[in-house]
Amino acid sequence: MKKIKFWALWALLLTPPLLLSGCGDDSTGDDAPVNPPVLTIKDNALGIISVAAAGQTVSFEYEVAEPVAGKLAVARSDAEWLHDFDNDTFGKITFVADENAGEELTRTAKVTLSYPGAESVTVEVAQGERVISMDVTEVTVSSVKAKLAMKDDPAQTFLFGLVKKSDYDAIGSPEKFLEAERAKLEAEAKDSGWFDTLADYLDFLLGDWNPDDQQMNRDGLELDTEYYIYAYGIDKTGAYTTPLVRRLVRTNGLKEIDFKLGVKEIKQTTATLTGNPEDAFVYYYLGYVSKADYEGMFKQDDEQIVNNALGAIRMGIGSDGSKLPEVASVRMGEGSLEIGGLLPDTEYYALTFGIDNSVSACTKLTKQLFKTEAVAIVDDCTFEVAVTDVNSLLMNIAVKPSKATTRYFATIKATDEVKNMTPSQVADDEVAFQNGFTPPVDWTTDPRVFTGEQTLHSRRSLGITILKPETDYTVYVFGVSDKGVRTTEVATAATRTTAVVPSAMTLEVRNVTPGAESDPNDWTGWGPKLYYFQYDVKPSVDTEYYYTGIVGKSAYEAFADDAAFMKDVVEQAGELIMMNCFMGENNAGLIATPAPFKGSTEYSGTAIADGKQYYIFAFGYMGAPTTALFKVEATAGEDSGGGWNPFPDGGDGGWDTGWPTN
């Protein structure tokens, strides 16, 4: 028997069984080989199939010479963006090409076509560039920036935006997404109240088209999250001129950076924080928080700490990452930060975290615990302290030190607010507070540092304006060095302010002069004038406070009586009312530049208007109104030639603005 060639045997095995029941004798003497199948793709001389960037269903045809009965070609691709191959029709292959929503401008993939007994054929699928290009220029943990442009016709208008991928996927298709976009545009046009139709709104959005201005800047995004930048061509009539175009982008996750955080030169109230990150080109924050505040105020929540620090930075520079080098607490590369205002014998956490160009944290918070040195008592001076002449807002404090040369400081605290603190803790907290100013208090010249026996007035001597009627207070007196370090033990005295007592004081509003001047912030000089009244107040006594201001005549007459009006004035002024209370004629006896007063707004903040009638008023105030209301009617108008303006914003309350206040 002759040997049957393998390919012939394979072909015979594929022949239907019914045919095999005929002549199968190998003694026929026919040795001629059967021709193998030959597979080709029709109309594809270049070997490339082009598909649109927007994605589409693709089909191509193939031919088989010497086909095997009942057999179909099979197509497949290793590229995920080519899928759902349909091989069920002889001579035709169909598959789906996804939209090019990735980083590539163009991309290619291979499709391999196989047929039993034939050599496989490969065709290249090339996907073109998006009709609207999307150049991503910056990605941070919470922001994306991109520049967009129409590929073929820069003058063709389009709209763009950013959407979370999960939100887009929930919509389901580009067509439904564009429907949602149109509905959003129509709602915006209607809600604005400015546009009658969508076409009017689109004319506003697209009417001043500049291809170079099509830049996207989105912030407030979620960390490590996928988003689509999307765009679509649209004209002023609302007709779409391109398919929806997308590009997938992912916000950054948090980096892992060793900042080599350290603390050195730890003293009673100062320390130096150091950092030397392994990534020398990342901005990072250096700061601190007391262990007590971390556990109490911030609930041991690192995110709260980070957000608090970032909030302070953004208050100064907004979201402009280019200004980060200007922030005192921000460093790049090896750096350090000297800190003051710390409490002695207290635990703190040194803090650091990375910051990116969106002024967001790009790393987790790093903490290091440290403890300040305890106060060393170097002076055995003691103090006799007594409180005299207490009324609803003021008190005198008699201090007699055992050493005439010891420098000392005094302060007053509401007893209830410091009930859980020792006198030493209160004193050290006060020193830390004063040292925390920028620049810090100069302890060599501060007028609140005394020597020898003294009678100290709570307002004139200590500058304290926060006292309230019928409240328990504790006075603290302690030695302090010219470096701002406590040197003695702390002496205390308890007292209580009285109830507010009605007063017989009278107030005469005098020398009222209306005037007008140019706005100092208007560099053109063409803006509207600022109208004001200049005047002075003469009280009958120099030992009680009074409040003074301006009110429109019609506004005043809307109140039921003077008591109701004064109540509203006090409420409008709020807790800072004492900063605008005065004592004596033209602030006589206070450490301040004398008035006359100059007011350009009503007590409620409304600017004074030309030709309008007003009342200039004053009333006694010692924690509540103590006198009747005194007032003079005046009409605003042009400057009549008088006046000097020491207090353009309504006065400094008789307090030396060179001193910090508590």
Coordinates of N, CA and C in Angstrom, one line a residue, residues 257 259 282-285 310 352-356 360-364:
I257 N 7.8 59.9 50.7 CA 9.1 60.7 50.8 C 9.6 60.7 52.3
F259 N 11.4 62.7 54.7 CA 11.8 64.2 54.8 C 13.0 64.3 55.8
V282 N 10.9 68.8 45.9 CA 9.5 68.9 46.3 C 9.4 70.0 47.4
Y283 N 8.3 70.8 47.3 CA 8.1 71.7 48.4 C 7.5 71.0 49.6
Y284 N 7.9 71.5 50.8 CA 7.4 70.8 52.0 C 7.1 71.8 53.1
Y285 N 6.2 71.5 54.0 CA 5.8 72.4 55.1 C 6.6 72.0 56.3
L310 N -2.6 73.9 55.3 CA -2.8 74.4 54.0 C -3.7 75.6 53.9
T352 N 5.7 67.8 59.1 CA 6.1 68.1 57.7 C 5.2 67.3 56.8
F353 N 5.0 67.8 55.6 CA 4.3 67.1 54.5 C 4.7 67.8 53.2
G354 N 4.6 67.0 52.1 CA 4.9 67.6 50.8 C 3.8 68.4 50.2
I355 N 4.1 69.4 49.4 CA 3.1 70.3 48.8 C 3.3 70.4 47.3
D356 N 2.3 70.2 46.5 CA 2.5 70.3 45.1 C 2.0 71.6 44.5
S360 N -1.7 71.6 47.5 CA -2.3 70.4 48.2 C -1.2 69.5 48.7
A361 N -1.6 68.7 49.7 CA -0.6 67.8 50.2 C -0.3 66.7 49.2
C362 N 0.9 66.4 48.9 CA 1.3 65.3 48.0 C 1.9 64.1 48.7
T363 N 2.0 64.2 50.0 CA 2.5 63.1 50.8 C 1.7 63.0 52.1
K364 N 1.9 62.0 52.9 CA 1.2 61.9 54.2 C 2.0 62.8 55.1

